[in-house]
XYZ file of C-alpha atoms in Angstrom:
676
model
C -32.855 15.405 9.233
C -30.010 14.962 12.110
C -31.162 14.555 15.424
C -31.162 17.515 18.020
C -28.032 17.671 21.121
C -30.756 17.355 23.095
C -33.189 14.537 21.793
C -32.978 11.651 23.997
C -30.260 8.886 23.029
C -32.455 5.974 21.628
C -29.596 3.478 22.072
C -28.888 3.842 26.012
C -32.933 2.040 25.831
C -31.400 -0.605 22.954
C -27.932 -0.586 25.144
C -29.601 -1.538 28.223
C -32.184 -3.862 26.178
C -28.134 -5.926 25.251
C -26.992 -6.024 29.101
C -30.513 -7.620 30.816
C -29.578 -10.749 28.300
C -28.178 -13.044 30.141
C -24.014 -12.982 30.526
C -23.343 -15.508 28.347
C -19.435 -17.294 27.421
C -19.202 -14.647 24.769
C -19.985 -12.062 26.091
C -17.455 -12.302 28.535
C -14.926 -12.476 27.036
C -16.708 -9.462 24.074
C -16.146 -7.783 27.743
C -13.072 -8.373 28.449
C -11.895 -6.685 25.106
C -13.980 -2.959 25.945
C -12.233 -3.050 29.386
C -8.446 -3.533 27.960
C -9.635 -1.399 25.313
C -11.407 1.759 28.529
C -7.942 0.829 30.638
C -5.749 1.162 27.804
C -7.525 4.432 26.737
C -7.229 5.384 29.990
C -4.007 5.223 30.788
C -2.613 7.239 27.674
C -5.157 10.285 28.120
C -5.788 9.340 24.505
C -7.250 7.072 21.785
C -11.147 5.630 21.180
C -13.005 3.398 22.868
C -16.189 4.048 21.033
C -15.550 1.177 18.159
C -13.710 -1.415 19.617
C -16.876 -1.414 22.917
C -19.204 -1.877 19.664
C -17.682 -4.447 18.150
C -16.613 -6.560 20.525
C -18.806 -9.076 20.543
C -17.949 -9.277 16.406
C -15.070 -9.354 16.928
C -15.476 -12.038 20.052
C -17.316 -14.520 17.575
C -15.157 -14.588 14.142
C -12.002 -14.819 16.385
C -13.202 -18.283 18.456
C -14.403 -20.184 15.379
C -14.147 -18.497 11.786
C -11.140 -16.884 11.687
C -8.055 -19.423 10.731
C -4.270 -18.591 12.894
C -2.426 -19.648 14.921
C -0.942 -17.683 18.277
C 1.768 -19.237 18.055
C 3.112 -18.830 14.779
C 1.657 -15.089 13.393
C 3.072 -15.260 9.678
C 1.902 -18.987 8.725
C 1.367 -18.524 5.087
C -1.680 -20.011 5.132
C -3.374 -18.015 8.480
C -6.526 -16.026 7.385
C -5.724 -12.581 7.203
C -7.720 -9.898 9.435
C -7.308 -6.196 8.319
C -8.891 -3.531 11.244
C -9.155 -0.626 8.291
C -11.349 0.881 11.255
C -7.488 1.366 12.488
C -8.771 4.117 15.175
C -10.028 1.068 16.960
C -6.790 0.057 17.232
C -7.785 -1.131 20.347
C -9.960 -4.221 19.409
C -7.163 -5.289 17.773
C -4.528 -4.991 20.872
C -6.792 -6.330 22.842
C -7.570 -9.873 20.695
C -3.485 -10.179 20.076
C -3.179 -10.050 24.023
C -6.154 -12.240 24.917
C -5.625 -15.027 22.426
C -2.030 -15.194 24.091
C 0.427 -13.629 20.718
C 3.616 -13.384 22.268
C 4.498 -9.403 22.467
C 2.074 -8.263 23.335
C 1.496 -8.106 27.110
C -0.578 -6.294 29.618
C 2.760 -4.369 30.008
C 2.265 -4.146 26.198
C -1.257 -2.481 26.304
C -0.238 -0.421 29.566
C 1.982 1.981 26.797
C -0.701 1.964 24.397
C -0.448 5.221 22.007
C 3.585 5.645 24.251
C 7.078 5.971 21.951
C 8.253 2.183 20.231
C 5.335 0.659 21.895
C 4.158 -1.750 19.517
C -0.081 -1.083 20.829
C 0.489 3.013 19.038
C -1.710 4.403 18.086
C -2.707 3.132 14.885
C -2.273 -0.420 13.967
C 1.438 -0.131 12.035
C 2.822 -3.516 10.496
C 5.907 -4.442 11.843
C 5.250 -3.233 15.353
C 4.052 -7.064 16.075
C 3.663 -9.680 13.702
C 0.416 -9.744 14.078
C -0.247 -7.065 12.718
C -0.785 -7.618 8.391
C -0.878 -4.258 8.128
C -0.376 -0.538 8.612
C -4.715 1.397 9.084
C -6.000 4.862 9.847
C -6.156 6.901 6.393
C -9.964 5.274 6.300
C -11.004 3.324 3.139
C -6.818 2.334 2.514
C -7.470 -1.463 5.136
C -10.581 -2.491 3.208
C -8.134 -2.299 -0.247
C -5.377 -3.590 1.142
C -7.425 -6.571 2.059
C -8.332 -6.819 -1.605
C -5.070 -7.084 -2.753
C -4.325 -9.800 -0.047
C -7.636 -11.547 -1.343
C -6.748 -11.610 -4.742
C -2.624 -12.687 -4.320
C -4.502 -15.868 -2.118
C -6.050 -16.828 -5.503
C -3.023 -16.084 -7.760
C -1.126 -18.188 -5.603
C -3.470 -21.272 -5.331
C -3.861 -21.476 -8.922
C -0.692 -20.832 -9.240
C 0.150 -23.665 -6.486
C -2.797 -25.617 -5.437
C -5.949 -25.012 -3.109
C -3.186 -27.733 -0.015
C -0.902 -24.609 -0.217
C -3.023 -21.147 -0.145
C -6.198 -22.245 1.001
C -7.605 -19.471 3.221
C -9.688 -16.112 4.165
C -9.942 -12.650 4.435
C -11.480 -10.873 6.859
C -12.470 -6.862 7.449
C -13.129 -5.289 10.489
C -14.867 -1.246 8.739
C -16.658 1.659 9.578
C -18.865 3.778 7.966
C -15.951 5.773 7.469
C -13.997 3.615 5.328
C -17.219 3.092 3.253
C -17.499 7.069 2.320
C -14.289 7.431 1.160
C -13.706 7.097 -1.966
C -10.839 4.124 -2.370
C -13.932 1.316 -0.469
C -15.652 1.764 -4.089
C -13.103 1.121 -5.879
C -11.609 -1.607 -4.041
C -15.156 -2.973 -3.683
C -16.900 -2.380 -7.552
C -13.222 -4.533 -8.726
C -14.220 -7.164 -5.707
C -17.287 -8.265 -6.683
C -16.224 -8.342 -10.290
C -13.800 -10.711 -9.619
C -16.270 -12.172 -7.327
C -13.529 -12.479 -4.502
C -15.740 -14.965 -2.964
C -12.951 -14.971 0.200
C -13.435 -12.252 1.166
C -15.306 -10.653 4.382
C -15.618 -7.010 5.395
C -18.261 -6.287 9.209
C -18.865 -3.615 8.591
C -19.096 -1.704 11.673
C -22.633 -0.381 10.991
C -22.900 1.988 14.046
C -24.051 5.132 12.628
C -21.666 7.227 14.456
C -19.394 9.861 12.849
C -17.182 12.437 14.786
C -19.331 15.009 14.415
C -22.305 13.141 15.273
C -24.594 11.263 13.772
C -24.499 9.865 10.150
C -27.208 10.523 8.250
C -25.250 13.721 9.085
C -23.596 13.312 5.442
C -24.511 9.473 4.670
C -27.777 8.639 3.838
C -26.687 5.464 1.614
C -28.028 1.808 1.149
C -25.003 0.759 1.915
C -25.984 -2.988 1.379
C -27.558 -2.558 -1.990
C -24.685 -0.675 -3.660
C -22.369 -3.322 -2.291
C -25.291 -5.620 -3.429
C -24.959 -3.781 -7.124
C -21.189 -4.360 -6.855
C -21.650 -8.488 -6.948
C -21.437 -9.135 -3.142
C -23.550 -10.533 -1.222
C -24.531 -8.918 2.291
C -26.560 -9.714 4.860
C -27.462 -7.352 8.025
C -27.994 -8.085 11.281
C -27.360 -7.254 15.144
C -23.662 -6.975 15.724
C -23.820 -7.665 19.419
C -25.824 -11.011 18.922
C -23.244 -14.163 18.651
C -25.910 -15.920 17.076
C -26.832 -13.447 14.907
C -22.902 -13.138 14.098
C -22.369 -16.454 13.738
C -25.135 -17.205 11.651
C -23.910 -14.688 9.505
C -20.154 -15.691 9.113
C -21.145 -19.285 8.770
C -23.466 -17.739 5.247
C -20.099 -15.550 4.078
C -17.999 -19.321 4.190
C -20.588 -20.763 2.121
C -20.364 -17.375 -0.583
C -19.638 -17.566 -4.095
C -19.120 -13.854 -3.559
C -17.090 -12.075 -1.378
C -19.649 -10.635 1.932
C -20.234 -7.688 4.080
C -22.073 -8.169 6.894
C -23.610 -4.757 8.428
C -23.434 -6.183 12.379
C -25.640 -3.462 13.100
C -23.991 -1.652 17.017
C -23.449 0.791 19.022
C -20.206 2.334 18.944
C -19.090 2.897 23.013
C -21.301 0.165 24.335
C -22.062 -0.163 28.093
C -21.078 3.570 28.324
C -24.170 5.277 30.666
C -24.335 8.257 28.558
C -21.519 8.905 26.463
C -22.842 5.707 24.158
C -24.401 5.204 21.446
C -22.998 8.789 20.646
C -20.137 10.749 19.369
C -18.623 11.063 23.076
C -17.376 8.026 22.885
C -15.369 7.964 19.198
C -12.237 9.480 19.974
C -11.285 10.423 23.368
C -10.864 8.670 27.082
C -14.570 8.222 28.174
C -13.246 9.600 31.976
C -13.248 7.766 35.394
C -16.614 7.705 36.176
C -18.316 6.689 32.907
C -15.407 4.347 32.372
C -15.672 2.135 36.258
C -19.828 3.061 34.832
C -19.313 1.511 31.573
C -17.625 -1.349 33.865
C -20.044 -2.008 36.235
C -23.014 -2.064 33.610
C -20.942 -4.693 32.096
C -20.425 -6.914 35.503
C -16.818 -6.096 35.429
C -15.123 -6.257 38.915
C -11.408 -6.207 38.386
C -8.859 -3.780 38.740
C -7.729 -2.882 35.048
C -5.893 -4.311 32.874
C -6.217 -7.080 34.763
C -8.400 -9.722 32.692
C -10.036 -13.357 35.588
C -8.792 -16.608 34.971
C -11.569 -18.875 33.223
C -11.737 -15.565 31.075
C -8.538 -15.531 30.104
C -8.156 -19.100 29.855
C -11.650 -19.531 26.478
C -9.208 -16.425 24.613
C -6.048 -17.944 25.122
C -7.646 -22.332 24.337
C -9.169 -20.035 20.698
C -5.320 -18.811 20.463
C -4.122 -22.242 19.499
C -7.457 -23.993 17.745
C -5.723 -23.244 14.542
C -2.720 -25.231 15.948
C -3.469 -28.828 14.477
C -4.672 -27.383 11.100
C -1.090 -25.380 10.758
C 0.605 -28.380 11.365
C -1.508 -30.766 9.200
C -0.410 -27.663 6.835
C 3.682 -27.674 7.680
C 3.261 -31.660 7.135
C 1.957 -31.174 3.029
C 4.212 -28.250 2.543
C 6.841 -31.023 3.523
C 5.523 -33.242 1.408
C 4.617 -30.954 -1.428
C 7.023 -30.999 -4.969
C 6.286 -27.254 -5.106
C 7.857 -27.055 -1.171
C 10.952 -24.596 -1.964
C 9.830 -22.093 -5.397
C 6.793 -21.801 -2.735
C 8.858 -21.363 0.672
C 11.036 -19.297 -2.315
C 8.218 -17.188 -3.446
C 6.899 -16.338 -0.110
C 10.025 -14.933 1.677
C 10.603 -12.495 -0.789
C 13.653 -14.200 -2.794
C 14.036 -14.024 -6.305
C 14.506 -17.209 -8.414
C 18.663 -18.151 -9.520
C 19.423 -16.365 -12.341
C 16.870 -13.963 -12.751
C 18.900 -11.096 -14.312
C 20.173 -13.097 -16.862
C 17.307 -12.546 -19.673
C 17.736 -8.973 -19.205
C 21.553 -8.715 -19.224
C 20.637 -10.372 -22.171
C 18.383 -7.422 -23.283
C 20.797 -4.869 -21.926
C 23.830 -6.185 -23.780
C 21.324 -5.842 -27.537
C 20.144 -2.154 -26.630
C 23.858 -1.641 -26.534
C 24.387 -2.917 -29.659
C 21.602 -1.329 -31.234
C 21.300 1.898 -29.969
C 17.640 2.063 -30.738
C 15.375 5.493 -30.260
C 12.223 4.755 -28.805
C 10.613 6.106 -25.124
C 11.585 4.413 -22.425
C 7.584 3.545 -21.869
C 8.823 0.893 -24.871
C 11.807 0.329 -23.480
C 10.019 -0.537 -20.216
C 7.678 -3.095 -22.412
C 11.175 -4.828 -23.217
C 12.762 -5.382 -20.246
C 9.085 -6.081 -18.713
C 9.304 -9.450 -22.006
C 12.671 -9.940 -20.269
C 11.886 -10.283 -17.190
C 7.736 -11.879 -15.621
C 8.985 -15.127 -17.596
C 12.145 -14.894 -15.638
C 10.334 -14.121 -12.565
C 7.484 -15.883 -12.154
C 5.098 -13.545 -9.037
C 5.487 -10.376 -10.481
C 1.979 -9.473 -11.085
C 1.408 -6.477 -13.626
C -1.477 -4.633 -14.374
C -2.822 -1.125 -15.234
C -5.296 1.005 -14.670
C -7.187 0.511 -18.270
C -4.131 1.939 -19.859
C -2.669 -1.354 -21.149
C -1.582 0.215 -24.262
C -0.014 3.074 -22.411
C 2.178 2.263 -20.102
C 3.367 -0.750 -21.948
C 2.454 -2.829 -18.764
C 1.438 -6.615 -20.699
C 3.777 -9.258 -21.951
C 2.217 -11.595 -25.035
C 1.271 -14.403 -23.518
C 0.581 -14.033 -20.267
C -2.620 -13.912 -19.390
C -5.105 -12.068 -17.082
C -6.483 -12.671 -14.752
C -10.593 -13.431 -14.685
C -13.868 -14.058 -12.151
C -13.507 -17.131 -11.979
C -9.598 -18.106 -13.206
C -6.962 -16.722 -11.208
C -4.567 -18.621 -12.786
C -3.226 -15.385 -15.131
C -0.650 -12.958 -14.093
C -2.536 -9.901 -15.714
C -5.204 -7.764 -14.011
C -7.297 -5.170 -15.501
C -8.139 -2.971 -12.557
C -9.741 -0.552 -15.037
C -10.303 3.351 -14.311
C -9.275 3.207 -10.691
C -5.929 4.056 -9.730
C -6.386 4.960 -6.031
C -8.114 1.132 -5.230
C -5.592 -0.613 -7.081
C -2.408 1.487 -6.372
C -3.733 0.349 -2.124
C -5.157 -3.178 -3.578
C -0.869 -3.803 -4.460
C 0.151 -3.754 -0.889
C -2.533 -5.908 -0.341
C -0.486 -7.723 -2.635
C 2.478 -7.783 -1.573
C 1.901 -7.359 2.270
C 0.007 -11.107 1.843
C 3.613 -12.004 0.311
C 4.444 -15.007 -2.868
C 3.735 -12.090 -5.450
C 5.196 -8.760 -6.269
C 2.521 -6.721 -7.409
C 3.688 -4.200 -11.028
C 0.684 -1.782 -12.521
C 0.199 1.858 -14.367
C -0.975 4.605 -15.347
C -0.359 8.296 -16.365
C 2.927 9.881 -14.211
C -0.068 12.681 -13.838
C -2.172 10.494 -11.674
C -0.228 10.181 -8.564
C -1.585 12.247 -7.149
C -4.891 9.843 -7.277
C -2.087 7.073 -5.893
C -1.161 9.108 -3.328
C -2.513 8.381 -0.011
C -1.669 5.057 -1.137
C 2.088 4.934 -2.221
C 3.279 6.636 0.603
C 1.912 4.198 3.633
C 3.550 1.670 0.820
C 6.842 3.281 1.798
C 5.990 3.529 5.184
C 4.785 -0.508 5.076
C 8.309 -0.704 3.426
C 6.847 -3.072 0.923
C 7.626 -3.649 -2.338
C 5.840 -2.531 -5.445
C 6.685 -1.079 -8.355
C 4.581 1.883 -10.314
C 5.047 2.160 -13.690
C 4.012 5.591 -14.236
C 4.175 7.045 -18.083
C 3.697 10.256 -20.391
C 6.050 11.786 -17.232
C 6.491 15.393 -18.022
C 5.129 18.233 -20.980
C 6.681 15.738 -23.163
C 3.183 13.853 -24.047
C 1.964 17.324 -26.054
C -1.474 17.350 -27.077
C -3.416 16.153 -23.683
C -1.919 19.314 -22.292
C -1.775 20.989 -19.212
C -4.319 18.355 -17.425
C -1.908 15.195 -17.952
C 1.603 16.968 -17.995
C 2.830 15.948 -14.199
C 4.488 19.052 -13.957
C 4.884 18.716 -9.854
C 4.557 15.697 -9.935
C 7.699 14.875 -9.502
C 8.897 17.150 -6.787
C 6.080 15.695 -4.809
C 6.735 11.909 -5.303
C 10.700 12.260 -4.647
C 9.788 13.723 -0.853
C 8.295 10.385 0.063
C 10.394 8.985 1.979
C 12.012 5.574 1.180
C 9.995 5.543 -1.992
C 12.695 5.250 -4.817
C 11.526 7.200 -7.898
C 12.944 6.049 -11.007
C 13.071 8.469 -14.728
C 15.285 7.021 -16.876
C 16.590 9.075 -20.024
C 17.468 6.128 -22.500
C 16.862 2.531 -23.459
C 19.583 1.175 -21.639
C 18.982 3.196 -17.938
C 14.922 2.035 -18.516
C 16.750 -1.823 -18.189
C 18.931 -0.838 -14.822
C 16.416 0.808 -13.613
C 13.416 -2.057 -13.933
C 16.391 -4.552 -12.754
C 17.502 -2.299 -9.232
C 12.713 -1.588 -8.730
C 12.400 -5.930 -8.847
C 16.125 -6.773 -5.986
C 14.024 -3.691 -4.819
C 12.686 -5.679 -1.273
C 12.025 -2.684 1.752
C 10.426 -0.684 -0.337
C 8.184 0.947 -3.292
C 9.361 2.201 -6.394
C 8.219 4.162 -9.285
C 8.906 4.469 -12.572
C 8.287 8.020 -14.414
C 8.812 7.106 -18.000
C 8.590 9.482 -21.399
C 5.609 8.609 -24.103
C 8.127 10.399 -26.908
C 11.345 8.000 -28.643
C 14.334 8.432 -26.769
C 17.986 7.998 -28.260
C 19.877 5.790 -26.343
C 22.505 7.077 -25.705
C 24.699 4.760 -24.008
C 26.866 1.635 -25.045
C 27.979 0.547 -22.190
C 26.828 -3.290 -20.618
C 28.712 -4.008 -17.791
C 28.177 -1.649 -14.714
C 23.896 -1.100 -13.734
C 25.558 2.381 -13.750
C 21.830 4.219 -11.883
C 22.961 1.545 -9.261
C 24.345 5.261 -7.511
C 21.891 7.491 -8.663
C 23.571 9.353 -10.263
C 27.385 9.092 -13.271
C 28.971 11.486 -15.225
C 28.107 10.653 -18.501
C 30.369 12.782 -20.546
C 33.020 13.864 -18.533
C 34.044 17.930 -20.419
C 37.452 17.683 -22.594
C 38.879 19.761 -19.655
C 38.944 21.940 -16.681
C 34.520 22.176 -17.000
C 33.128 25.657 -16.972
C 29.796 24.075 -16.577
C 28.165 20.580 -15.260
C 25.253 19.623 -16.974
C 22.498 17.453 -14.813
C 19.794 16.191 -16.275
C 16.978 13.359 -16.128
C 14.646 11.188 -18.383
C 14.613 12.664 -21.312
C 16.614 15.388 -20.820
C 19.887 14.003 -21.046
C 19.725 14.284 -24.196
C 19.072 17.446 -24.680
C 22.441 17.759 -21.738
C 23.818 16.049 -24.339
C 22.674 17.902 -27.493
C 23.642 20.888 -25.658
C 26.790 19.432 -24.228
C 28.246 19.170 -28.060
C 27.567 22.887 -29.091
C 29.396 24.485 -25.766
C 32.224 21.921 -26.609
C 32.869 23.511 -30.326
C 32.166 26.929 -28.826
C 35.586 25.826 -26.334
C 33.044 26.053 -23.193
C 34.341 22.271 -21.717
C 31.298 20.863 -20.101
C 30.605 17.082 -18.142
C 26.767 15.550 -18.828
C 25.075 14.110 -15.714
C 22.146 12.049 -15.605
C 20.719 11.510 -11.782
C 17.471 9.333 -13.688
C 17.120 8.301 -8.843
C 18.060 11.215 -6.617
C 17.176 9.275 -3.456
C 20.333 6.581 -4.324
C 22.345 9.376 -5.458
C 21.928 10.834 -2.500
C 23.036 7.581 -0.611
C 26.250 7.591 -2.133
C 29.092 9.555 -0.816
C 29.937 12.625 -0.644
C 32.609 12.233 -2.543
C 31.248 10.494 -5.029
C 28.502 12.658 -5.200
C 31.162 15.617 -5.366
C 33.302 14.250 -8.147
C 30.393 13.524 -10.020
C 29.043 16.590 -10.116
C 32.072 18.879 -9.396
C 33.145 22.770 -8.654
C 31.998 24.572 -12.270
C 29.029 26.169 -12.994
C 25.829 23.640 -12.638
C 22.545 23.676 -14.101
C 19.723 21.357 -14.134
C 17.467 20.721 -16.739
C 14.213 19.174 -16.235
C 10.476 18.704 -18.088
C 9.285 19.812 -15.005
C 9.093 22.500 -11.486
C 12.596 22.832 -9.553
C 11.365 22.559 -6.623
C 14.099 20.479 -4.585
C 17.122 21.444 -7.481
C 18.498 23.628 -5.131
C 19.965 20.305 -3.008
C 21.943 19.293 -6.367
C 22.049 22.552 -7.656
C 23.963 25.054 -4.734
C 23.402 28.549 -4.301
C 25.413 29.343 -7.734
C 23.534 26.530 -10.038
C 20.833 27.440 -13.023
C 17.427 24.995 -14.095
C 16.448 25.344 -17.053
C 12.745 23.629 -16.545
C 8.874 24.456 -16.017
C 7.351 28.144 -14.170
C 4.563 26.792 -14.505
C 1.929 24.500 -16.085
C 2.591 23.891 -19.704
C -0.216 23.591 -22.713
C -1.935 21.799 -24.657
C 1.060 21.636 -28.627
C 2.788 18.915 -30.469
C 6.008 17.651 -27.263
C 8.138 19.703 -30.033
C 6.109 22.819 -29.868
C 6.414 22.456 -26.457
C 9.988 22.739 -25.434
C 10.931 25.683 -27.484
C 7.639 27.577 -26.208
C 8.808 26.239 -22.518
C 12.845 27.765 -24.098
C 13.860 23.291 -22.695
C 16.221 23.401 -26.268
C 19.783 22.536 -26.425
C 19.672 26.891 -27.456
C 18.481 27.031 -24.123
C 20.563 25.802 -22.273
C 23.628 26.911 -24.031
C 22.232 30.458 -24.169
C 21.778 30.285 -20.142
C 25.716 28.740 -19.656
C 26.989 31.050 -22.115
C 25.327 34.460 -20.291
C 26.556 33.565 -16.571
C 29.604 32.475 -17.697
C 29.854 35.557 -19.570
């Protein structure tokens, strides 16, 4: 039962006992974090001071004794990764970056906390400062990113050796992160794979926004993680010696580790410590002053005394010798050039040649294949040529066709493989893929059904926000999947994905377009890609294997025999349908063109004259086995749409297309009716 609001606050008694302990150097260094967090939130008049104040002691021990980093080079490839999954406590990270001497996070930046164009944003944003490893804030994403980072480290260590790749991934998370379902998915996989270089420090403060965690959360978290296969320990998060011993133990563990740090949120605040009142708003002038006084911190706002600052800056330089030794090893390593190429995200020379050969073969043979099968053939050309491509599937390998013969799987104890069995964990998979991409050195691609993009959407959105090279192979893309019925038929999913900024969605219509879209997806280094692929077989309508026509997002497949009276615009499996409808319309003397629009996003980037030339001025008819939301953009106010008006049904695909009126005959009838 949750405590009464009027009940005594036991955290204040515990706080008094902790404050009565001798003020060690470590405590004074942690107090600097607390003071900066208080000052920045007060100045911004918004923010979350409680978590930085509570976790300052544990973070101080981590950064001064265990985290391998060099403030002079925050993107050093073999650094440890630190993820603040509880991103609302961003001032903890910003204070640490500032105190350890990272350029670009000076006191002026802290004074502009949560202000426009400040690198010290409300939640950590990847790209705003090189010391920020990932964008966090949506709870649970950070811990799942960290699982991906730890997995990438193991895969790269297997490829390049321990002398180049040997680092750890550290996480600070809170109760909210561990309540979110994504953390269960990611932690389960990490335990299964025994990602021993992953350590999570859990800010176990028993407080969420609504109040005490007992309102909604009575899990035995340590037992839960032990059941996942993690090593677990509980410590007093305000006792540097206990935290130190636990981090040393974690560093020796052969399993991923969870350290539950019992802390007091808002530590040192005289009335708000241990309460939700210190979570998400400034302490207020009076409480802030009293909190500093309780710490014995008698310095003006944003001032850190020289002695404490020097100790912190020394911690920021602690890894410089380690980094220099690593640079010497790299300079002598026979795989230096390949390592640097992979970490920089540059593709190998001639990587595209096997794909070009495949396209030539498709042009000659014009096979009739489901685009999910065409995708596998593209992967068979790409994966051997691009060694950093790491694939996988959420327990749908045989349906997604994301595996490549001869490419071994990643398994516990052997990370030399390049295929990951993610299990039925779509959300955790997508977020871990983000972590792999953020780590660098790998290009993750994985599959599930398109309809389950809804399970992955928060992670896909963050990949787009962070501009990460992540490729999602999403098959069974329409009512064409047939008998599995409306639960699996993604009639609205394409529209939902197409509205995410910086996400490129491809829906290829045949084997040639699928190969072209894969080429574009792998080349795309500044954002994620979705390939929406069919279950049903589709005839190849293209024989030209020269120019990558999908690169412009849309193009004319077949021109009208005379001045256009109609333009049929389709994606994916409906391009073939449009071609059949055109033949019937032309036979009746109605000059009709067919346009394939595999990527709305790339087509929108083309100049207006090209788009106008492709779409034409005649009647525009959109054809897609999905809802019409968004199609007005291409059809204009007078266009027609032939597609879905609601959810699908369970039946063979051919019967469904007839039932819902998505047929060549229906298109012909609609055009003739409109043209009169």
